[in-house]
Short mmCIF file of C-alpha atoms in Angstrom, two decimals:
data_model
loop_
_atom_site.label_atom_id
_atom_site.label_comp_id
_atom_site.label_asym_id
_atom_site.label_seq_id
_atom_site.Cartn_x
_atom_site.Cartn_y
_atom_site.Cartn_z
CA MET A 1 234.65 23.87 -1.57
CA MET A 2 231.21 25.27 -0.67
CA PRO A 3 228.14 23.06 -1.36
CA LEU A 4 225.84 24.15 -4.22
CA SER A 5 222.31 25.36 -3.53
CA PRO A 6 219.34 23.55 -5.18
CA ARG A 7 218.91 26.46 -7.59
CA GLN A 8 222.57 26.30 -8.61
CA VAL A 9 222.30 22.53 -9.07
CA ALA A 10 219.18 23.03 -11.25
CA LEU A 11 220.95 25.64 -13.38
CA LEU A 12 223.97 23.36 -13.69
CA VAL A 13 221.74 20.49 -14.86
CA LEU A 14 219.81 22.72 -17.24
CA SER A 15 223.02 24.06 -18.76
CA GLN A 16 223.89 20.52 -19.86
CA LEU A 17 220.59 19.99 -21.67
CA PRO A 18 220.69 20.24 -25.48
CA TRP A 19 217.94 22.83 -25.73
CA PHE A 20 219.43 25.17 -23.13
CA LEU A 21 221.48 27.01 -25.72
CA SER A 22 218.99 26.57 -28.55
CA GLY A 23 217.98 30.23 -28.59
CA GLU A 24 214.58 31.59 -29.55
CA PHE A 25 211.80 29.70 -31.36
CA LYS A 26 208.24 30.16 -32.59
CA VAL A 27 205.14 28.15 -31.72
CA ILE A 28 202.82 27.29 -34.64
CA GLY A 29 199.29 26.04 -33.95
CA PRO A 30 196.32 25.22 -36.21
CA GLN A 31 196.05 27.79 -38.99
CA GLN A 32 192.29 27.24 -39.49
CA PRO A 33 189.52 27.01 -36.86
CA ILE A 34 188.88 23.47 -35.63
CA ILE A 35 185.28 22.21 -35.86
CA ALA A 36 184.48 19.46 -33.34
CA SER A 37 181.33 17.33 -33.06
CA VAL A 38 179.44 17.05 -29.77
CA GLY A 39 180.31 13.76 -28.06
CA GLY A 40 183.28 13.16 -30.37
CA GLU A 41 186.94 14.05 -30.02
CA ALA A 42 189.26 16.75 -31.39
CA THR A 43 193.03 17.04 -31.77
CA PHE A 44 194.91 20.31 -31.16
CA PRO A 45 198.41 20.15 -32.75
CA CYS A 46 201.28 22.56 -32.01
CA HIS A 47 204.92 22.51 -33.13
CA LEU A 48 208.13 24.52 -32.85
CA SER A 49 209.89 26.38 -35.62
CA PRO A 50 212.74 25.66 -36.06
CA GLN A 51 212.50 22.03 -35.00
CA LEU A 52 213.82 21.56 -31.44
CA ASP A 53 213.75 18.79 -28.88
CA ALA A 54 210.87 19.71 -26.54
CA GLN A 55 210.94 16.71 -24.19
CA HIS A 56 212.44 18.82 -21.37
CA MET A 57 210.23 21.88 -21.93
CA GLU A 58 206.96 22.82 -20.23
CA ILE A 59 204.01 22.58 -22.66
CA VAL A 60 200.55 23.91 -21.68
CA TRP A 61 197.12 24.27 -23.30
CA LEU A 62 194.76 26.95 -21.89
CA HIS A 63 191.12 27.70 -22.75
CA GLY A 64 189.14 30.90 -22.70
CA ARG A 65 189.82 34.38 -21.43
CA PHE A 66 190.12 33.04 -17.87
CA SER A 67 192.95 30.72 -19.04
CA ARG A 68 191.45 27.52 -17.65
CA LEU A 69 194.13 24.81 -17.54
CA VAL A 70 193.29 22.07 -20.06
CA HIS A 71 196.55 20.07 -19.88
CA ARG A 72 200.17 20.53 -18.77
CA TYR A 73 203.32 18.56 -19.64
CA LYS A 74 206.27 19.23 -17.33
CA TYR A 75 209.35 17.43 -15.97
CA GLY A 76 209.06 14.93 -18.84
CA MET A 77 205.56 13.75 -17.79
CA ASP A 78 201.87 14.77 -17.59
CA TYR A 79 201.71 17.31 -14.75
CA LEU A 80 197.98 17.79 -14.08
CA ILE A 81 198.07 19.66 -10.76
CA GLY A 82 195.67 22.60 -11.13
CA GLN A 83 193.86 21.11 -14.15
CA SER A 84 190.35 22.51 -14.58
CA GLN A 85 187.80 20.02 -13.26
CA GLU A 86 185.78 20.01 -16.49
CA TYR A 87 188.76 18.48 -18.36
CA GLU A 88 189.66 15.74 -15.88
CA GLY A 89 189.91 12.37 -17.61
CA ARG A 90 189.20 13.90 -21.05
CA THR A 91 192.70 14.81 -22.29
CA LYS A 92 195.52 12.79 -23.83
CA PHE A 93 198.97 14.23 -24.59
CA LEU A 94 200.41 12.94 -27.90
CA ARG A 95 204.21 13.18 -27.91
CA ASN A 96 205.43 10.68 -30.51
CA ASN A 97 207.31 13.48 -32.33
CA ILE A 98 208.30 15.56 -29.30
CA TYR A 99 212.01 15.15 -30.19
CA SER A 100 211.35 17.34 -33.26
CA GLY A 101 209.17 19.80 -31.31
CA SER A 102 205.82 18.48 -32.64
CA VAL A 103 203.09 17.53 -30.13
CA ALA A 104 199.28 17.46 -29.93
CA LEU A 105 196.48 17.32 -27.38
CA ARG A 106 193.45 15.08 -27.92
CA LEU A 107 190.24 16.13 -26.17
CA HIS A 108 187.51 13.48 -25.72
CA HIS A 109 183.74 13.77 -25.16
CA ILE A 110 183.38 17.21 -26.76
CA CYS A 111 180.64 19.40 -25.27
CA PRO A 112 179.40 22.91 -26.18
CA SER A 113 181.39 24.51 -23.34
CA ASP A 114 184.62 23.42 -25.10
CA GLU A 115 184.05 26.08 -27.76
CA GLY A 116 186.26 29.17 -27.77
CA LYS A 117 189.85 30.36 -28.03
CA TYR A 118 192.73 28.10 -26.98
CA ARG A 119 196.41 28.83 -26.40
CA CYS A 120 199.30 26.41 -26.41
CA PHE A 121 202.67 27.62 -25.13
CA PHE A 122 206.17 26.20 -24.81
CA ASP A 123 208.51 27.28 -22.00
CA SER A 124 212.18 26.26 -22.23
CA PHE A 125 213.18 28.22 -19.07
CA THR A 126 215.18 30.55 -21.35
CA ALA A 127 212.48 31.34 -23.93
CA TYR A 128 208.68 31.44 -23.90
CA GLU A 129 206.34 31.49 -26.91
CA GLU A 130 202.67 30.65 -27.53
CA ALA A 131 200.13 30.21 -30.34
CA GLU A 132 196.39 30.91 -30.33
CA PHE A 133 193.68 29.07 -32.25
CA GLU A 134 189.88 28.84 -32.37
CA VAL A 135 187.65 25.80 -31.72
CA TYR A 136 184.01 25.64 -32.84
CA VAL A 137 181.56 22.99 -31.61
CA ALA A 138 178.73 21.79 -33.85
CA ASP A 139 176.13 19.03 -33.91
CA ILE A 140 173.16 17.97 -36.00
CA GLY A 141 170.02 17.34 -34.00
CA SER A 142 167.33 14.69 -34.27
CA VAL A 143 165.20 14.25 -37.38
CA PRO A 144 162.33 16.80 -37.24
CA HIS A 145 158.89 15.43 -36.33
CA ILE A 146 155.61 17.05 -37.42
CA SER A 147 152.47 16.65 -35.30
CA ILE A 148 148.93 17.99 -35.83
CA LYS A 149 146.82 19.88 -33.29
CA GLY A 150 143.29 21.16 -33.79
CA GLU A 151 142.69 24.93 -33.44
CA GLY A 152 138.96 25.22 -34.19
CA ASN A 153 137.31 27.55 -36.74
CA LYS A 154 138.31 25.16 -39.52
CA ARG A 155 141.99 25.56 -38.68
CA PHE A 156 144.69 23.27 -37.33
CA ARG A 157 148.28 23.74 -36.23
CA LEU A 158 151.32 21.86 -37.61
CA VAL A 159 154.03 21.57 -34.93
CA CYS A 160 157.63 20.64 -35.92
CA THR A 161 160.02 19.60 -33.11
CA SER A 162 163.68 18.52 -32.94
CA ASN A 163 166.38 18.29 -30.22
CA GLY A 164 170.19 18.25 -29.88
CA TRP A 165 171.31 21.14 -32.14
CA TYR A 166 174.45 23.26 -31.75
CA PRO A 167 174.99 26.11 -32.37
CA LYS A 168 171.54 27.75 -32.46
CA PRO A 169 169.87 26.46 -35.64
CA GLN A 170 167.92 28.29 -38.35
CA VAL A 171 164.27 27.29 -38.91
CA GLN A 172 162.05 27.69 -41.98
CA TRP A 173 158.69 26.40 -43.27
CA LYS A 174 158.13 26.09 -47.03
CA GLU A 175 155.14 25.37 -49.23
CA ASN A 176 155.87 22.93 -52.05
CA GLN A 177 159.65 23.32 -51.38
CA LYS A 178 159.56 26.92 -52.66
CA LYS A 179 157.41 29.55 -50.91
CA SER A 180 158.36 30.44 -47.32
CA LEU A 181 155.54 30.39 -44.75
CA PRO A 182 155.20 32.59 -41.64
CA SER A 183 155.72 30.62 -38.45
CA SER A 184 155.99 30.84 -34.69
CA THR A 185 159.33 29.45 -33.49
CA MET A 186 160.70 28.83 -30.01
CA ILE A 187 164.35 27.72 -29.58
CA LYS A 188 165.48 26.76 -26.07
CA LYS A 189 168.93 25.98 -24.71
CA LYS A 190 168.95 22.88 -22.51
CA GLU A 191 171.14 22.18 -19.47
CA ASN A 192 173.57 20.20 -21.61
CA GLY A 193 174.14 23.29 -23.77
CA LEU A 194 172.28 21.94 -26.81
CA PHE A 195 169.28 23.64 -28.44
CA SER A 196 165.76 22.25 -28.88
CA VAL A 197 163.41 23.60 -31.55
CA GLU A 198 159.62 23.89 -31.59
CA THR A 199 158.12 25.73 -34.54
CA SER A 200 154.53 25.79 -35.78
CA ILE A 201 152.28 27.17 -38.51
CA ILE A 202 148.48 27.44 -38.72
CA ILE A 203 146.76 25.91 -41.78
CA SER A 204 143.12 26.01 -42.85
CA THR A 205 141.25 22.69 -43.12
CA ASP A 206 140.62 23.13 -46.85
CA SER A 207 144.33 23.59 -47.72
CA LYS A 208 145.67 21.16 -50.32
CA MET A 209 149.47 21.53 -50.43
CA ASN A 210 152.79 19.97 -49.46
CA VAL A 211 154.40 21.59 -46.38
CA SER A 212 158.01 21.07 -45.24
CA CYS A 213 159.86 22.03 -42.04
CA PHE A 214 163.60 22.77 -42.49
CA ILE A 215 166.11 23.02 -39.61
CA ARG A 216 169.65 24.07 -40.62
CA ASN A 217 173.01 24.12 -38.80
CA PRO A 218 174.62 27.43 -39.89
CA LEU A 219 178.17 26.31 -39.02
CA LEU A 220 178.10 22.96 -40.83
CA ASN A 221 175.69 24.22 -43.53
CA GLN A 222 173.69 21.01 -43.16
CA LYS A 223 169.93 20.75 -42.75
CA LEU A 224 167.25 18.20 -41.88
CA GLU A 225 163.73 18.19 -43.30
CA ALA A 226 160.31 16.83 -42.40
CA GLY A 227 157.34 17.12 -44.77
CA ILE A 228 153.63 16.41 -44.87
CA SER A 229 151.11 16.32 -47.73
CA LEU A 230 147.83 17.92 -46.71
CA ALA A 231 146.03 16.68 -49.83
CA ASP A 232 146.76 12.95 -49.19
CA ASP A 233 147.53 12.58 -45.51
CA MET A 234 145.05 14.92 -43.85
CA CYS A 235 141.29 14.98 -43.33
CA PRO A 236 140.81 17.10 -40.18
CA ASN A 237 137.04 16.60 -39.74
CA GLU A 238 137.29 12.81 -40.05
CA SER A 239 140.25 12.79 -37.71
CA LEU A 240 138.38 14.72 -35.04
CA ARG A 241 135.33 12.46 -35.39
CA MET A 242 137.40 9.31 -35.02
CA THR A 243 139.15 10.82 -32.01
CA SER A 244 135.77 11.51 -30.34
CA ILE A 245 134.53 7.94 -30.95
CA VAL A 246 137.69 6.37 -29.61
CA THR A 247 137.57 8.63 -26.53
CA MET A 248 133.93 7.64 -25.82
CA VAL A 249 134.68 3.90 -26.10
CA LEU A 250 137.67 4.25 -23.77
CA MET A 251 135.54 6.13 -21.21
CA ILE A 252 132.87 3.36 -21.18
CA ILE A 253 135.47 0.61 -20.76
CA GLY A 254 137.10 2.56 -17.95
CA PHE A 255 133.71 3.00 -16.19
CA LEU A 256 132.99 -0.73 -16.30
CA ILE A 257 136.45 -1.54 -14.95
CA LEU A 258 135.87 0.95 -12.13
CA ILE A 259 132.56 -0.71 -11.08
CA PHE A 260 134.15 -4.18 -11.06
CA ARG A 261 137.08 -2.97 -8.98
CA ASN A 262 134.74 -1.24 -6.45
CA ARG A 263 132.84 -4.49 -5.81
CA LYS A 264 136.05 -6.41 -5.38
CA LEU A 265 137.44 -3.76 -3.03
CA LYS A 266 134.26 -3.84 -0.86
CA MET A 267 134.65 -7.59 -0.31
CA ALA A 268 138.31 -7.17 0.50
CA LYS A 269 137.44 -4.34 2.91
CA ASP A 270 135.13 -6.54 4.99
CA LYS A 271 137.76 -9.22 5.19
CA LEU A 272 140.40 -6.70 6.19
CA LYS A 273 138.13 -5.28 8.91
CA ASP A 274 138.07 -8.66 10.64
CA GLU A 275 141.81 -8.89 10.53
CA CYS A 276 142.32 -5.33 11.83
CA GLY A 277 141.44 -6.41 15.42
CA LYS A 278 144.12 -9.05 15.32
CA LEU A 279 146.58 -6.63 13.83
CA GLU A 280 145.88 -4.05 16.55
CA ASP A 281 147.10 -6.50 19.19
CA VAL A 282 150.15 -7.24 17.13
CA CYS A 283 150.70 -3.49 16.72
CA ASP A 284 150.70 -2.98 20.51
CA GLN A 285 153.36 -5.63 20.88
CA LEU A 286 155.33 -4.12 18.04
CA GLU A 287 155.09 -0.68 19.65
CA ASP A 288 156.66 -2.03 22.84
CA GLU A 289 159.41 -3.68 20.86
CA ASN A 290 159.75 -0.50 18.85
CA ASP A 291 160.37 1.50 22.04
CA LYS A 292 163.09 -0.92 23.05
CA LEU A 293 164.59 -0.81 19.57
CA GLN A 294 164.39 2.97 19.63
CA ASP A 295 166.45 3.07 22.83
CA GLU A 296 169.00 0.74 21.28
CA HIS A 297 168.92 2.83 18.14
CA ASN A 298 169.69 5.99 20.12
CA LYS A 299 172.63 4.26 21.78
CA LEU A 300 173.88 3.01 18.41
CA GLN A 301 173.37 6.48 16.97
CA ASP A 302 175.55 7.98 19.69
CA GLU A 303 178.24 5.37 19.01
CA HIS A 304 177.83 6.01 15.29
CA ASN A 305 178.36 9.75 15.79
CA LYS A 306 181.48 9.07 17.82
CA LEU A 307 182.79 6.68 15.17
CA LYS A 308 181.87 9.22 12.51
CA ASP A 309 183.96 11.88 14.28
CA VAL A 310 186.87 9.44 14.55
CA TRP A 311 186.41 8.52 10.90
CA SER A 312 186.35 12.19 9.87
CA LYS A 313 189.58 12.86 11.74
CA SER A 314 191.16 9.72 10.30
CA THR A 315 190.04 10.72 6.80
CA ALA A 316 191.54 14.18 7.25
CA LYS A 317 194.81 12.65 8.43
CA LEU A 318 194.71 10.17 5.55
CA ASP A 319 194.12 12.97 3.03
CA LYS A 320 196.98 14.92 4.55
CA LEU A 321 199.26 11.87 4.40
CA LYS A 322 198.16 11.25 0.82
CA ASP A 323 199.02 14.83 -0.15
CA GLU A 324 202.40 14.50 1.54
CA CYS A 325 202.93 11.16 -0.21
CA ASP A 326 202.08 12.72 -3.58
CA LYS A 327 204.45 15.58 -2.84
CA ILE A 328 207.25 13.18 -1.85
CA LYS A 329 206.58 11.07 -4.94
CA PHE A 330 206.73 14.16 -7.12
CA GLU A 331 209.99 15.30 -5.50
CA TYR A 332 211.33 11.75 -5.90
CA ASP A 333 210.52 11.85 -9.62
CA ILE A 334 212.34 15.19 -9.97
CA ILE A 335 215.38 13.90 -8.02
CA LYS A 336 215.38 10.70 -10.09
CA TYR A 337 215.20 12.75 -13.25
CA GLU A 338 218.08 15.00 -12.11
CA ARG A 339 220.04 11.91 -10.97
CA ASP A 340 219.67 10.35 -14.42
CA ASN A 341 220.88 13.57 -16.04
CA LEU A 342 223.83 13.81 -13.63
CA LYS A 343 224.60 10.15 -14.29
CA ASP A 344 224.71 10.87 -18.01
CA ASP A 345 226.90 13.91 -17.36
CA TYR A 346 229.19 11.76 -15.16
CA GLY A 347 229.51 9.20 -17.95
CA LYS A 348 230.40 11.96 -20.43
CA ALA A 349 232.91 13.46 -17.99
CA THR A 350 234.48 10.02 -17.39
CA ALA A 351 234.82 9.53 -21.14
CA LYS A 352 236.46 12.94 -21.43
CA VAL A 353 238.87 12.10 -18.55
CA ASP A 354 239.81 8.81 -20.23
CA LYS A 355 240.37 10.64 -23.49
CA LEU A 356 242.51 13.28 -21.76
CA LYS A 357 244.46 10.51 -20.00
CA ASP A 358 245.21 8.86 -23.36
CA GLU A 359 246.26 12.21 -24.80
CA CYS A 360 248.48 12.82 -21.73
CA ASP A 361 250.16 9.41 -22.19
CA LYS A 362 250.73 10.21 -25.84
CA ILE A 363 252.24 13.60 -24.97
CA LYS A 364 254.47 11.92 -22.36
CA TYR A 365 255.64 9.42 -24.97
CA ASP A 366 256.34 12.23 -27.44
CA ARG A 367 258.22 14.07 -24.68
CA ASP A 368 260.47 11.03 -24.06
CA ILE A 369 261.19 10.76 -27.80
CA ILE A 370 262.04 14.47 -27.98
CA LYS A 371 264.26 14.15 -24.90
CA TYR A 372 266.07 11.22 -26.49
CA GLU A 373 266.52 13.19 -29.71
CA CYS A 374 267.77 16.17 -27.68
CA ASP A 375 270.38 13.98 -25.97
CA ASN A 376 271.52 12.74 -29.39
CA LEU A 377 271.66 16.29 -30.69
CA LYS A 378 273.70 17.32 -27.63
CA ASP A 379 276.21 14.52 -28.27
CA ASP A 380 276.41 15.55 -31.94
CA TYR A 381 276.87 19.15 -30.84
CA ASP A 382 279.76 18.21 -28.49
CA ARG A 383 281.36 16.11 -31.25
CA ILE A 384 280.99 18.91 -33.80
CA LYS A 385 282.32 21.39 -31.26
CA HIS A 386 285.37 19.20 -30.64
CA GLU A 387 285.91 18.84 -34.38
CA HIS A 388 285.52 22.59 -34.68
CA TYR A 389 288.28 23.15 -32.16
CA ASP A 390 290.51 20.64 -34.06
CA LEU A 391 289.74 22.36 -37.37
CA LYS A 392 290.45 25.72 -35.80
CA GLY A 393 293.87 24.45 -34.63
CA ASP A 394 294.60 23.08 -38.13
CA CYS A 395 293.50 26.40 -39.61
CA ASP A 396 295.78 28.33 -37.27
CA LYS A 397 298.69 25.99 -38.21
CA ILE A 398 297.97 26.37 -41.93
CA LYS A 399 297.73 30.13 -41.46
CA TYR A 400 301.08 30.17 -39.67
CA GLU A 401 302.70 28.10 -42.42
CA ARG A 402 301.09 30.39 -45.00
CA ASP A 403 302.67 33.42 -43.27
CA ILE A 404 306.09 31.67 -43.28
CA ILE A 405 305.74 30.85 -46.98
CA LYS A 406 304.67 34.41 -47.67
CA TYR A 407 307.66 35.72 -45.72
CA GLU A 408 310.06 33.44 -47.63
CA ARG A 409 308.35 34.41 -50.92
CA ASP A 410 308.81 38.09 -50.10
CA LYS A 411 312.45 37.41 -49.16
CA LEU A 412 313.04 35.55 -52.42
CA GLN A 413 311.33 38.35 -54.32
CA ASN A 414 313.68 40.85 -52.74
CA ASP A 415 316.69 38.65 -53.56
CA TYR A 416 315.39 38.28 -57.09
CA ASP A 417 314.95 42.03 -57.44
CA LYS A 418 318.50 42.67 -56.13
CA LEU A 419 319.90 40.00 -58.43
CA LYS A 420 318.04 41.44 -61.39
CA THR A 421 319.28 44.91 -60.56
CA GLU A 422 322.86 43.68 -60.38
CA LEU A 423 322.44 41.82 -63.69
CA ASP A 424 321.06 44.93 -65.31
CA LYS A 425 324.05 46.93 -64.08
CA ASN A 426 326.50 44.27 -65.27
CA GLY A 427 324.79 44.18 -68.66
CA LYS A 428 325.15 47.88 -69.15
CA GLY A 429 328.73 47.75 -68.07
#
């Protein structure tokens, strides 16, 4: 018998799995877009229809039009070779209901780049189906803050700022919560993908009204507000005057501190000048020692470079050995998995052999009973046959006697007819 190839062994093992003959299926993902909060977590569920055991299938989630690998489940375990770097350590495969074909992927630490189209697909090696769904990322920024800046010509500027918005927010100024005001708005996207807002309006110093700054998230339909009352909280001229006075006082205090520090520094300078001579001698000695240390340093540097080269080579070898170890470990897991399946198949086959052996013993027992009954029937047949021959002889004897009786009856009938004829003649005479 020729040995089987690895591919033939794999097909043989797969043919024994319960889902191998399960036929086609559909993959059903989220029916509505998923909205995830920045910094939070989101769950992406997918399930099979009809319900099938998916523990031996390959299940994959992909993101974006470049199909970046988010997570892969294969060979009955998380198989993260080739996972996109941005998802490392952020995914968790939920498989509590995998026996009914229902699984989910939990994504932690949501960031704006996680937004977009996702696909989850199931591959049973005989059928392949996938489902597509949309993920939106949203976040509410910081509470808006309004500051005041002077513009001159009896005008001042109200500046409203806020950070940490996603997606790009909508900005609006209103007077007394009703009338919209023209504004200058600048929205910037930061390195973390979130948006910062700076919007401003110019107001005259004699304005007496309530002004509010509104920043709204269009996806969540939520907004934050900051307001200021110009009638109660503002007096621009007084504010500018107080600012000038405070600035003047601070300048005088700073000047006095500067004079005091200059005198103190001059005294310290004279003292340091005396010590400089001593330090120059020490410096000469240190320079000589420095030259010696520099020579030793160069020698150590050469040794360090050599050790660094050795370390680099050792690291490369270690990485190579680690890759080979991971590969061997992976192959070991596959072989162990196939061994467990073959062990189960061997147990089933042994049970079938035992069952067939019992059935064979039963058939053998039935055969012995039938043989015994056949022997009895054969004896009965021989007995009946012998009796048949005896009955046939008796029949032939009875038949012979019947023929003799018939012959004598015919003879008597003839004698009777002759006698009757003679009597008839005698009567007439």
